[in-house]
Amino acid sequence: MKRAETSLRVTEFIHETNWDDLPLPIQSQARRCLLDTLGAAVGGRQTRLSQIIHDFCASTYAGVGAQLWVDGRPVSPPGAALANGMTIDALDIHDGFTLTKGHAGAALVPANFSTIVLNEPISGQEFLAALTVGYQIALRAGLALHATACDYHTSGAWNALGCAAIIARRLGLNEDQTRHALGIAEYHGPRSQMMRCIDHPTMLKDGSGWGAMTGVSAALLAGDGFSGAPSLTVEAKEIGRFWADLGDRWLIAEQYFKPFAVCRWAQPAITGVLMLQKQHDLDPQTIQRIRVATFHEAVRLKDAHPESTEVAQYSLPFPVAAALVHRQLGPDELSGQGLLHPLVNQLAERVELVEDSGFSARFPAERIAQVQIRTRDGSMFDTGEVEADWGAEYPPTDDVLREKFRWLASACLSQERLTELELTIWRVAELPDISFLGQLLAQRSDTMDQ
């Protein structure tokens, strides 16, 4: 492979960016993204998807070098990346990036943990620096791929490159090996069609577990001399603009967070109904009709009576109704008996979805809904335009994110272990060896059956 100018810049950024090179707000954001993603991972262990993929990887990817989270069974690094990444995806409450219409952290965080015991001890600062580098590579690759591909693909198609960058850095690969790692990751990244999963929701989800496994495998292979084609999302001339500000614009700072465990496209409508409920003290029993005008992709989330967690997460009527009844949307509200709640299902029938062409034109940069609620006495309440909570422009505070972590982790962990894990993550930059955090994550659940 001949060296390309952009590739050289990317390779240098991957290997030479240090903790002290990161502006203080970026250091803080890396910690916030780590905490939020691990909260989704621990909470996601309650899902059937996570149980299946953990058992699958324990048998199929058995080996040494990594462990399954909230489980403890040893597996190979690619197996850990796959199972832990799919577990984060399972709960659908992890961070995301608007312009790529997808998620980086769900793959990057498990990839970053997958090789922490292979070489010398890794400090918390190095761990966060590598994670930040991964975000920069993955999100830019995502922008480049969306600009050049003819289909709307799952996040695994591009977050695999961020994972490969992390492991290439971890292993100290040289420039040529790193280019091969990125090329392998791009070539084998799951270019699956996202709208197929939207229209037919199953456990396939957003491909991030496969992206993590692919990226980790790509770097390990490159380190052994396996070759790959040049990464077009890095080296093609027409996408050079996406890499021009590498090291200056920190895309990790532009992440959004999610207060509800459903597709981000449904969350503007959820924010809207909760706003009206709070403003007007609305009793769900009195609601006659909910009209949601929103963008095309969100209107595709139309299943009002989901029979599984996955269908509930890719629904709009059901989580809108569930939010009005429960005020929160987590594992309990989106699985088991939560799917059968009589009032929630009655309200879901009363949700009308309408595509607004103006809102569709503003997607993906903006995700907009307008919610109108009519009550049985004839009253009408209207939100006007509303966006989802916790966007990059109006992020949640540290305290709010820590409260979210405690909520998600409380079903799987005892209070003592939850507190230790939260504090360790929050102080991760002080750790001389990140393996301690890895051990805390790997311990079997002390409050749920495995």
PDB file of C-alpha atoms in Angstrom, residues 288-429:
ATOM      1  CA  GLN A 288     -58.503  10.793  23.735  1.00  0.00           C
ATOM      2  CA  ARG A 289     -56.010  11.345  20.908  1.00  0.00           C
ATOM      3  CA  ILE A 290     -52.263  11.981  20.496  1.00  0.00           C
ATOM      4  CA  ARG A 291     -51.199  13.366  17.132  1.00  0.00           C
ATOM      5  CA  VAL A 292     -47.479  13.270  16.358  1.00  0.00           C
ATOM      6  CA  ALA A 293     -46.208  15.134  13.306  1.00  0.00           C
ATOM      7  CA  THR A 294     -42.583  14.236  12.673  1.00  0.00           C
ATOM      8  CA  PHE A 295     -39.987  13.286  10.040  1.00  0.00           C
ATOM      9  CA  HIS A 296     -40.267  10.374   7.634  1.00  0.00           C
ATOM     10  CA  GLU A 297     -37.897   7.970   9.374  1.00  0.00           C
ATOM     11  CA  ALA A 298     -39.706   8.374  12.701  1.00  0.00           C
ATOM     12  CA  VAL A 299     -43.089   7.712  11.082  1.00  0.00           C
ATOM     13  CA  ARG A 300     -41.681   4.309  10.066  1.00  0.00           C
ATOM     14  CA  LEU A 301     -41.613   3.419  13.797  1.00  0.00           C
ATOM     15  CA  LYS A 302     -45.286   2.505  13.640  1.00  0.00           C
ATOM     16  CA  ASP A 303     -45.854  -0.729  15.601  1.00  0.00           C
ATOM     17  CA  ALA A 304     -48.281   0.144  18.412  1.00  0.00           C
ATOM     18  CA  HIS A 305     -48.326  -3.262  20.125  1.00  0.00           C
ATOM     19  CA  PRO A 306     -44.797  -4.700  20.284  1.00  0.00           C
ATOM     20  CA  GLU A 307     -44.315  -8.292  21.308  1.00  0.00           C
ATOM     21  CA  SER A 308     -40.624  -7.969  22.137  1.00  0.00           C
ATOM     22  CA  THR A 309     -38.178  -5.467  23.591  1.00  0.00           C
ATOM     23  CA  GLU A 310     -36.650  -4.918  20.168  1.00  0.00           C
ATOM     24  CA  VAL A 311     -39.964  -4.029  18.543  1.00  0.00           C
ATOM     25  CA  ALA A 312     -40.797  -1.732  21.469  1.00  0.00           C
ATOM     26  CA  GLN A 313     -37.504   0.103  21.005  1.00  0.00           C
ATOM     27  CA  TYR A 314     -38.234   0.683  17.324  1.00  0.00           C
ATOM     28  CA  SER A 315     -41.792   1.834  17.953  1.00  0.00           C
ATOM     29  CA  LEU A 316     -43.093   5.367  18.394  1.00  0.00           C
ATOM     30  CA  PRO A 317     -46.709   4.873  19.599  1.00  0.00           C
ATOM     31  CA  PHE A 318     -45.821   2.390  22.331  1.00  0.00           C
ATOM     32  CA  PRO A 319     -43.004   4.318  24.080  1.00  0.00           C
ATOM     33  CA  VAL A 320     -45.010   7.550  23.820  1.00  0.00           C
ATOM     34  CA  ALA A 321     -47.845   5.824  25.651  1.00  0.00           C
ATOM     35  CA  ALA A 322     -45.525   4.074  28.114  1.00  0.00           C
ATOM     36  CA  ALA A 323     -43.798   7.353  28.963  1.00  0.00           C
ATOM     37  CA  LEU A 324     -47.133   8.958  29.821  1.00  0.00           C
ATOM     38  CA  VAL A 325     -47.931   6.089  32.189  1.00  0.00           C
ATOM     39  CA  HIS A 326     -44.513   5.352  33.721  1.00  0.00           C
ATOM     40  CA  ARG A 327     -42.527   8.621  33.218  1.00  0.00           C
ATOM     41  CA  GLN A 328     -39.459   6.518  32.395  1.00  0.00           C
ATOM     42  CA  LEU A 329     -38.471   3.957  29.761  1.00  0.00           C
ATOM     43  CA  GLY A 330     -36.048   1.246  30.758  1.00  0.00           C
ATOM     44  CA  PRO A 331     -35.937  -2.559  30.822  1.00  0.00           C
ATOM     45  CA  ASP A 332     -39.018  -2.928  33.031  1.00  0.00           C
ATOM     46  CA  GLU A 333     -41.220  -0.803  30.792  1.00  0.00           C
ATOM     47  CA  LEU A 334     -40.001  -2.367  27.533  1.00  0.00           C
ATOM     48  CA  SER A 335     -40.039  -6.077  28.282  1.00  0.00           C
ATOM     49  CA  GLY A 336     -42.131  -8.807  29.899  1.00  0.00           C
ATOM     50  CA  GLN A 337     -45.245  -7.556  31.637  1.00  0.00           C
ATOM     51  CA  GLY A 338     -44.381  -4.000  30.643  1.00  0.00           C
ATOM     52  CA  LEU A 339     -45.380  -4.850  27.072  1.00  0.00           C
ATOM     53  CA  LEU A 340     -48.801  -6.027  28.246  1.00  0.00           C
ATOM     54  CA  HIS A 341     -49.761  -3.017  30.365  1.00  0.00           C
ATOM     55  CA  PRO A 342     -53.465  -2.384  29.547  1.00  0.00           C
ATOM     56  CA  LEU A 343     -53.449   1.408  29.739  1.00  0.00           C
ATOM     57  CA  VAL A 344     -50.214   1.713  27.770  1.00  0.00           C
ATOM     58  CA  ASN A 345     -51.656  -0.413  24.968  1.00  0.00           C
ATOM     59  CA  GLN A 346     -54.897   1.547  24.985  1.00  0.00           C
ATOM     60  CA  LEU A 347     -53.019   4.828  24.698  1.00  0.00           C
ATOM     61  CA  ALA A 348     -50.772   3.452  21.951  1.00  0.00           C
ATOM     62  CA  GLU A 349     -53.912   2.864  19.858  1.00  0.00           C
ATOM     63  CA  ARG A 350     -54.708   6.568  20.186  1.00  0.00           C
ATOM     64  CA  VAL A 351     -51.399   7.762  18.724  1.00  0.00           C
ATOM     65  CA  GLU A 352     -51.636   9.091  15.171  1.00  0.00           C
ATOM     66  CA  LEU A 353     -48.391   9.472  13.177  1.00  0.00           C
ATOM     67  CA  VAL A 354     -48.199  12.115  10.452  1.00  0.00           C
ATOM     68  CA  GLU A 355     -45.178  12.853   8.273  1.00  0.00           C
ATOM     69  CA  ASP A 356     -44.220  16.528   8.102  1.00  0.00           C
ATOM     70  CA  SER A 357     -42.245  17.234   4.923  1.00  0.00           C
ATOM     71  CA  GLY A 358     -40.556  20.230   6.523  1.00  0.00           C
ATOM     72  CA  PHE A 359     -39.333  18.128   9.447  1.00  0.00           C
ATOM     73  CA  SER A 360     -38.158  15.417   7.012  1.00  0.00           C
ATOM     74  CA  ALA A 361     -36.090  17.981   5.105  1.00  0.00           C
ATOM     75  CA  ARG A 362     -34.296  18.946   8.322  1.00  0.00           C
ATOM     76  CA  PHE A 363     -33.298  15.361   9.156  1.00  0.00           C
ATOM     77  CA  PRO A 364     -30.686  14.162  10.175  1.00  0.00           C
ATOM     78  CA  ALA A 365     -29.226  17.428  11.462  1.00  0.00           C
ATOM     79  CA  GLU A 366     -32.452  18.002  13.378  1.00  0.00           C
ATOM     80  CA  ARG A 367     -34.971  15.492  14.710  1.00  0.00           C
ATOM     81  CA  ILE A 368     -38.239  17.346  15.213  1.00  0.00           C
ATOM     82  CA  ALA A 369     -41.749  16.463  16.327  1.00  0.00           C
ATOM     83  CA  GLN A 370     -44.905  18.410  17.055  1.00  0.00           C
ATOM     84  CA  VAL A 371     -47.277  16.789  19.507  1.00  0.00           C
ATOM     85  CA  GLN A 372     -50.945  17.565  20.010  1.00  0.00           C
ATOM     86  CA  ILE A 373     -52.984  15.946  22.770  1.00  0.00           C
ATOM     87  CA  ARG A 374     -56.782  16.046  22.865  1.00  0.00           C
ATOM     88  CA  THR A 375     -58.514  15.081  26.098  1.00  0.00           C
ATOM     89  CA  ARG A 376     -62.016  13.674  26.542  1.00  0.00           C
ATOM     90  CA  ASP A 377     -63.410  17.048  27.577  1.00  0.00           C
ATOM     91  CA  GLY A 378     -62.391  18.534  24.212  1.00  0.00           C
ATOM     92  CA  SER A 379     -59.288  20.389  25.406  1.00  0.00           C
ATOM     93  CA  MET A 380     -56.359  20.557  22.959  1.00  0.00           C
ATOM     94  CA  PHE A 381     -52.714  20.979  23.937  1.00  0.00           C
ATOM     95  CA  ASP A 382     -49.884  21.607  21.470  1.00  0.00           C
ATOM     96  CA  THR A 383     -46.101  21.517  21.951  1.00  0.00           C
ATOM     97  CA  GLY A 384     -45.102  23.344  18.792  1.00  0.00           C
ATOM     98  CA  GLU A 385     -41.748  22.123  17.474  1.00  0.00           C
ATOM     99  CA  VAL A 386     -39.838  20.022  19.979  1.00  0.00           C
ATOM    100  CA  GLU A 387     -36.519  18.165  19.942  1.00  0.00           C
ATOM    101  CA  ALA A 388     -35.350  15.291  22.094  1.00  0.00           C
ATOM    102  CA  ASP A 389     -33.808  15.995  25.478  1.00  0.00           C
ATOM    103  CA  TRP A 390     -30.065  15.767  26.135  1.00  0.00           C
ATOM    104  CA  GLY A 391     -28.780  16.877  22.734  1.00  0.00           C
ATOM    105  CA  ALA A 392     -25.250  18.179  22.263  1.00  0.00           C
ATOM    106  CA  GLU A 393     -26.475  21.773  22.513  1.00  0.00           C
ATOM    107  CA  TYR A 394     -28.243  21.155  25.831  1.00  0.00           C
ATOM    108  CA  PRO A 395     -26.473  18.200  27.439  1.00  0.00           C
ATOM    109  CA  PRO A 396     -27.370  16.597  30.756  1.00  0.00           C
ATOM    110  CA  THR A 397     -25.290  17.580  33.758  1.00  0.00           C
ATOM    111  CA  ASP A 398     -22.773  15.239  35.330  1.00  0.00           C
ATOM    112  CA  ASP A 399     -25.177  14.636  38.216  1.00  0.00           C
ATOM    113  CA  VAL A 400     -27.976  13.678  35.836  1.00  0.00           C
ATOM    114  CA  LEU A 401     -25.761  11.212  33.971  1.00  0.00           C
ATOM    115  CA  ARG A 402     -24.631   9.659  37.236  1.00  0.00           C
ATOM    116  CA  GLU A 403     -28.251   9.325  38.347  1.00  0.00           C
ATOM    117  CA  LYS A 404     -29.038   7.599  35.039  1.00  0.00           C
ATOM    118  CA  PHE A 405     -26.133   5.199  35.597  1.00  0.00           C
ATOM    119  CA  ARG A 406     -27.435   4.283  39.050  1.00  0.00           C
ATOM    120  CA  TRP A 407     -30.948   3.713  37.684  1.00  0.00           C
ATOM    121  CA  LEU A 408     -29.735   1.378  34.938  1.00  0.00           C
ATOM    122  CA  ALA A 409     -27.255  -0.545  37.072  1.00  0.00           C
ATOM    123  CA  SER A 410     -29.462  -0.983  40.140  1.00  0.00           C
ATOM    124  CA  ALA A 411     -31.341  -3.984  38.722  1.00  0.00           C
ATOM    125  CA  CYS A 412     -28.120  -5.967  38.244  1.00  0.00           C
ATOM    126  CA  LEU A 413     -25.819  -4.815  41.032  1.00  0.00           C
ATOM    127  CA  SER A 414     -26.025  -4.521  44.785  1.00  0.00           C
ATOM    128  CA  GLN A 415     -25.870  -0.997  46.177  1.00  0.00           C
ATOM    129  CA  GLU A 416     -22.344  -1.555  47.438  1.00  0.00           C
ATOM    130  CA  ARG A 417     -21.023  -2.809  44.124  1.00  0.00           C
ATOM    131  CA  LEU A 418     -22.949  -0.177  42.160  1.00  0.00           C
ATOM    132  CA  THR A 419     -21.389   2.590  44.235  1.00  0.00           C
ATOM    133  CA  GLU A 420     -17.881   1.167  43.851  1.00  0.00           C
ATOM    134  CA  LEU A 421     -18.291   0.818  40.090  1.00  0.00           C
ATOM    135  CA  GLU A 422     -19.711   4.307  39.642  1.00  0.00           C
ATOM    136  CA  LEU A 423     -16.960   5.957  41.688  1.00  0.00           C
ATOM    137  CA  THR A 424     -14.253   3.975  39.915  1.00  0.00           C
ATOM    138  CA  ILE A 425     -15.543   5.041  36.492  1.00  0.00           C
ATOM    139  CA  TRP A 426     -15.879   8.649  37.612  1.00  0.00           C
ATOM    140  CA  ARG A 427     -12.293   8.674  38.896  1.00  0.00           C
ATOM    141  CA  VAL A 428     -10.932   6.596  36.042  1.00  0.00           C
ATOM    142  CA  ALA A 429      -8.302   9.189  35.090  1.00  0.00           C
TER     143      ALA A 429
END
